[in-house]
């Protein structure tokens, strides 16, 4: 506070006066926020310095200037300094004999200052000057910060009370007003009572010592009680509203916190689900890659199986062709023996006819080749039936070739027989088969060949059935896998392309085989005479080789069966792995659905709690509305009671006026009687004095 003290000293020196020692002492001992200059006689210069100082100083909240013997000018300077002060809350100007100028300065202070809440003006003379006090009351009407006003012993008359009543009808902040020990009287009390219904903030009004009737005081007390109840209710409502707002805010914060926690939980669950889905996707991808590898292995095995089946069919065709050739050769040998014995002379003609037939058969073979070409074209349209049709075409081609070879052999046999009979000079056809130069086959060989053919055909049919069953099983399994995996459409497309390529290869093979057949036919025509003696040995050798090839084909077929069995076992293992992964995926989906259900249940629970809290708040708001309606009903009832009371007061006032008139008459009579008695007493006193002055005792003792 030394700065405050130095500022005061500097301002006093600037104005050409000396600072008061008592004021400096008080400023030195100044407690925080409080300046107490009570009972200090402040000069005008001190008041001017303090006024200037208060315009800048913002640390004071209480200013006590009671019994400071302030002059009008000094009070005006101090109050002008307080007009710009925005911190002081309590101002005490008790016992300073403020009059007209002080009242006007106080009015200016109330208009400009927005911080003073308590103002003490006890033991002043503000009510003596009616115009200045009216100015003060007008400023009080427009003030919105003052809460407590003390106007005791200010000589306020009934007119000043009327001005105060007008100010109270407009003021909405004053809560306590002390008007004790003034001269308000009956009219002022009525004015104050009439103004109280329009003022709802004043809850304490002291009117003792103002010659106000008791009924008016009771009406004031009732109004104050009503305002106090209203203030209490308002404070309770505000407190309850504050509590409810805090509760609502707390609920909103709790709800937002729960919502944030829920969102964090949902985010964590989503992250966990995304992580699990990524892990599942990676696992499914790995399994898909493994399944693709297994499928590629199965496709390779299928390709090998098809190649083995094709080789087996080719070997079967060759064996069948060799068997047919062998049977044809045997039949030709027997026919040749019979024809050599019986129809030697018809050989040339038959040879010519056979040549014609060979040409015709050659044309038929060409036509059949064209038919095979058409069938190959049809195989391009029908992919699934291409193996059977190709097999039939090859069988027909081999049959045709065998027939052509048989007929060529027959023709060559005829020529050879004719050549043999020419040198011998007329051998008859009575010679038996023993005369034939060809060697006859043993009778057990055809039966053995036939049995071998049957066994091979039966084994091939069994193999074909088993292969068909295995292929059907694999196809069904692959179809199930294809329905479970949608992305294998592209691989099926690749398989289709590979099948088309195989079809093209089969077509090329058919064309090459057809060319080979044609070449073989040409070679057969060219070499049929040169290979007559070596034909049987060659056929036996070929039969042996075909038997060996058949055995190799059977062993290869067994190996292929084993390979297919292994592939099926691996495919079943892969199917079990895929099924396990599918079950794991279903478990993960079930866990995900359970987590979603838990999340939905949590959100529903939070919503139910919020709904219940909103219901409770709504019930409390309804209770508040009921309280407000009750307060409004009480206010209406109070207005009715105030109207009735006002009428009763008017009746009482008329009675009081008549009694007052009677009292005035009695007082006038008593005054007249007193005057008469006083005159009589004066006359008696004069007579006594005259008697005493004229008595002889006074002459004897003049001092007495």
XYZ file of C-alpha atoms in Angstrom, residues 102-395:
294
model
C -24.519 15.521 -1.344
C -27.878 14.073 -2.422
C -27.279 15.173 -6.027
C -23.754 13.711 -5.956
C -25.153 10.477 -4.585
C -27.702 10.427 -7.413
C -24.909 10.858 -9.979
C -22.962 8.078 -8.229
C -25.933 5.673 -8.460
C -26.383 6.495 -12.137
C -22.762 5.964 -13.169
C -21.323 3.428 -10.756
C -22.108 -0.237 -11.513
C -20.269 -1.914 -8.652
C -21.576 -0.576 -5.296
C -23.864 -3.117 -3.658
C -24.150 -1.684 -0.121
C -24.619 2.036 0.673
C -24.918 3.370 4.250
C -26.283 6.951 4.597
C -27.338 6.975 8.266
C -27.477 10.269 10.185
C -27.578 12.642 7.245
C -30.090 15.245 6.149
C -30.982 14.012 2.689
C -34.755 14.175 3.238
C -34.702 17.841 4.236
C -34.097 18.907 0.629
C -37.009 17.492 -1.307
C -35.779 18.284 -4.844
C -32.290 16.883 -4.210
C -33.778 13.788 -2.573
C -36.106 13.336 -5.579
C -33.008 13.392 -7.790
C -31.432 10.753 -5.538
C -34.606 8.601 -5.751
C -34.703 8.940 -9.554
C -31.116 7.674 -9.736
C -32.031 4.831 -7.379
C -34.870 3.799 -9.711
C -32.431 3.296 -12.602
C -29.690 1.575 -10.593
C -29.280 -2.173 -11.161
C -26.471 -3.145 -8.757
C -27.356 -1.745 -5.320
C -28.603 -4.441 -2.931
C -28.620 -2.716 0.490
C -29.482 0.932 1.331
C -29.440 2.452 4.829
C -31.363 5.782 5.140
C -31.910 5.954 8.900
C -32.271 9.384 10.537
C -32.314 11.380 7.286
C -35.361 13.563 7.986
C -37.353 11.916 5.190
C -40.923 13.211 5.070
C -43.998 11.699 3.459
C -43.059 13.378 0.158
C -39.618 11.791 0.251
C -41.327 8.473 0.998
C -43.509 8.959 -2.079
C -40.394 9.533 -4.174
C -38.864 6.418 -2.667
C -42.063 4.513 -3.494
C -41.815 5.622 -7.130
C -38.178 4.516 -7.192
C -39.089 1.119 -5.700
C -41.668 0.492 -8.432
C -38.883 0.784 -11.053
C -35.929 -0.654 -9.148
C -35.301 -4.366 -9.662
C -32.143 -4.948 -7.606
C -32.599 -3.436 -4.118
C -33.210 -6.118 -1.498
C -32.816 -4.321 1.882
C -33.989 -0.782 2.723
C -33.720 0.734 6.200
C -35.925 3.853 6.784
C -36.097 3.857 10.551
C -36.294 7.090 12.583
C -37.582 9.350 9.844
C -40.802 11.353 9.436
C -42.598 9.284 6.826
C -46.001 9.263 8.523
C -49.285 7.808 7.312
C -49.182 9.151 3.734
C -45.612 8.019 3.179
C -46.428 4.593 4.589
C -49.415 4.300 2.230
C -47.261 5.264 -0.723
C -44.661 2.673 0.228
C -47.341 -0.027 0.709
C -48.886 0.789 -2.666
C -45.494 0.483 -4.382
C -44.578 -2.871 -2.850
C -46.839 -5.067 -5.082
C -44.857 -3.923 -8.120
C -41.506 -4.617 -6.472
C -40.509 -8.269 -6.234
C -36.888 -7.991 -5.097
C -37.189 -6.024 -1.818
C -37.548 -8.488 1.027
C -36.549 -6.309 3.998
C -38.038 -2.872 4.754
C -37.515 -1.308 8.200
C -40.043 1.480 9.069
C -39.843 1.749 12.867
C -39.972 5.233 14.394
C -41.840 6.865 11.497
C -45.300 7.390 13.070
C -46.783 4.796 10.719
C -49.943 2.946 11.860
C -49.648 -0.669 12.814
C -51.891 -1.964 10.028
C -49.609 -0.374 7.433
C -46.584 -1.873 9.169
C -48.305 -5.262 9.137
C -49.077 -4.844 5.442
C -45.417 -4.001 4.844
C -44.366 -7.043 6.833
C -46.734 -9.230 4.819
C -45.381 -7.823 1.566
C -41.810 -8.377 2.765
C -42.663 -11.902 3.867
C -44.235 -12.509 0.489
C -41.180 -11.113 -1.334
C -38.885 -13.059 0.971
C -40.793 -16.242 0.245
C -40.638 -15.377 -3.421
C -36.901 -14.755 -3.149
C -36.465 -17.997 -1.216
C -38.504 -19.866 -3.801
C -36.583 -18.171 -6.566
C -33.259 -19.027 -4.923
C -34.428 -22.579 -4.364
C -35.554 -22.753 -7.977
C -32.259 -21.305 -9.102
C -30.355 -23.695 -6.872
C -32.498 -26.581 -8.084
C -32.111 -25.415 -11.671
C -28.381 -25.110 -11.110
C -28.299 -28.581 -9.566
C -30.425 -29.912 -12.403
C -28.235 -28.199 -14.978
C -25.182 -29.671 -13.269
C -26.885 -33.044 -13.221
C -27.848 -32.688 -16.887
C -24.341 -31.563 -17.727
C -22.943 -34.444 -15.704
C -25.317 -36.817 -17.461
C -24.334 -35.367 -20.812
C -20.667 -35.702 -19.930
C -21.283 -39.221 -18.649
C -23.252 -40.003 -21.785
C -20.553 -38.520 -23.999
C -17.902 -40.400 -22.015
C -19.877 -43.615 -22.293
C -20.418 -42.898 -25.964
C -16.703 -42.279 -26.428
C -15.906 -45.444 -24.481
C -18.431 -47.295 -26.594
C -16.950 -45.850 -29.765
C -13.455 -46.778 -28.560
C -14.706 -50.287 -27.783
C -16.357 -50.448 -31.200
C -13.164 -49.169 -32.830
C -11.141 -51.758 -30.933
C -13.607 -54.448 -31.951
C -13.459 -53.232 -35.525
C -9.669 -53.264 -35.439
C -9.719 -56.718 -33.868
C -12.219 -57.878 -36.482
C -10.157 -56.318 -39.253
C -7.011 -57.955 -37.858
C -8.771 -61.304 -37.535
C -10.298 -60.906 -40.995
C -6.856 -60.058 -42.389
C -5.408 -63.094 -40.645
C -8.304 -65.185 -41.920
C -7.857 -63.744 -45.393
C -4.139 -64.512 -45.256
C -4.874 -68.029 -44.007
C -7.572 -68.495 -46.636
C -5.163 -67.125 -49.242
C -2.513 -69.594 -48.155
C -5.054 -72.378 -48.184
C -6.269 -71.212 -51.561
C -2.711 -71.266 -52.859
C -2.214 -74.750 -51.395
C -5.541 -75.799 -52.917
C -4.482 -74.345 -56.252
C -1.235 -76.257 -56.044
C -3.193 -79.407 -55.217
C -5.492 -78.721 -58.124
C -2.525 -78.211 -60.418
C -1.086 -81.488 -59.172
C -4.456 -83.176 -59.716
C -4.661 -81.665 -63.190
C -1.181 -82.917 -63.956
C -2.158 -86.354 -62.675
C -5.316 -86.208 -64.748
C -3.246 -85.284 -67.775
C -0.910 -88.178 -67.081
C -3.911 -90.437 -66.570
C -5.401 -89.312 -69.866
C -2.089 -89.880 -71.592
C -1.865 -93.335 -70.035
C -5.458 -94.049 -71.044
C -4.692 -92.876 -74.572
C -1.595 -95.059 -74.679
C -3.611 -97.948 -73.257
C -6.345 -97.440 -75.840
C -3.733 -97.227 -78.575
C -2.117 -100.423 -77.357
C -5.520 -102.076 -77.155
C -6.266 -100.940 -80.669
C -2.916 -102.247 -81.876
C -3.448 -105.553 -80.073
C -6.931 -105.821 -81.488
C -5.623 -104.975 -84.940
C -2.874 -107.552 -84.614
C -5.345 -110.149 -83.437
C -7.628 -109.361 -86.278
C -4.684 -109.497 -88.663
C -3.663 -112.837 -87.200
C -7.136 -114.248 -87.524
C -7.428 -112.871 -90.993
C -4.095 -114.383 -91.910
C -5.163 -117.789 -90.635
C -8.443 -117.552 -92.466
C -6.606 -116.461 -95.578
C -4.272 -119.394 -95.296
C -7.146 -121.816 -95.067
C -8.992 -120.125 -97.891
C -5.877 -120.057 -99.972
C -5.329 -123.751 -99.385
C -8.888 -124.552 -100.374
C -8.869 -122.204 -103.312
C -5.493 -123.527 -104.486
C -6.970 -127.008 -104.443
C -10.321 -126.266 -105.967
C -10.226 -123.022 -107.976
C -6.819 -122.714 -109.599
C -8.207 -121.661 -112.875
C -10.345 -118.928 -111.410
C -7.445 -117.237 -109.695
C -6.689 -114.746 -112.374
C -10.321 -113.728 -112.712
C -10.696 -113.564 -108.972
C -7.486 -111.594 -108.796
C -8.940 -109.130 -111.264
C -12.132 -109.017 -109.275
C -10.185 -108.616 -106.061
C -8.233 -105.784 -107.580
C -11.526 -104.153 -108.579
C -12.821 -104.760 -105.071
C -9.619 -103.326 -103.642
C -10.111 -100.203 -105.669
C -13.699 -100.013 -104.562
C -12.658 -100.608 -100.970
C -10.007 -97.964 -101.387
C -12.655 -95.504 -102.480
C -14.817 -96.647 -99.569
C -11.827 -96.136 -97.276
C -11.417 -92.665 -98.686
C -15.076 -92.010 -98.026
C -14.624 -93.375 -94.532
C -11.635 -91.106 -94.120
C -13.852 -88.180 -95.113
C -16.434 -89.409 -92.645
C -13.720 -89.507 -89.987
C -12.798 -85.960 -90.919
C -16.431 -84.921 -90.398
C -16.465 -86.767 -87.120
C -13.303 -84.953 -86.040
C -15.046 -81.661 -86.892
C -17.974 -82.769 -84.810
C -15.567 -83.525 -81.972
C -14.623 -79.853 -81.949
C -18.239 -78.989 -81.129
C -18.741 -81.799 -78.669
C -15.784 -81.838 -76.316
C -17.102 -84.376 -73.867
C -17.830 -87.053 -76.573
C -14.590 -86.595 -78.522
C -12.739 -89.534 -76.918
C -15.409 -92.122 -77.683
C -15.916 -90.893 -81.269
C -12.154 -90.795 -81.811
C -11.916 -94.327 -80.473
C -14.647 -95.500 -82.867
C -12.996 -93.717 -85.777
C -9.665 -95.327 -84.956
C -11.349 -98.715 -84.635
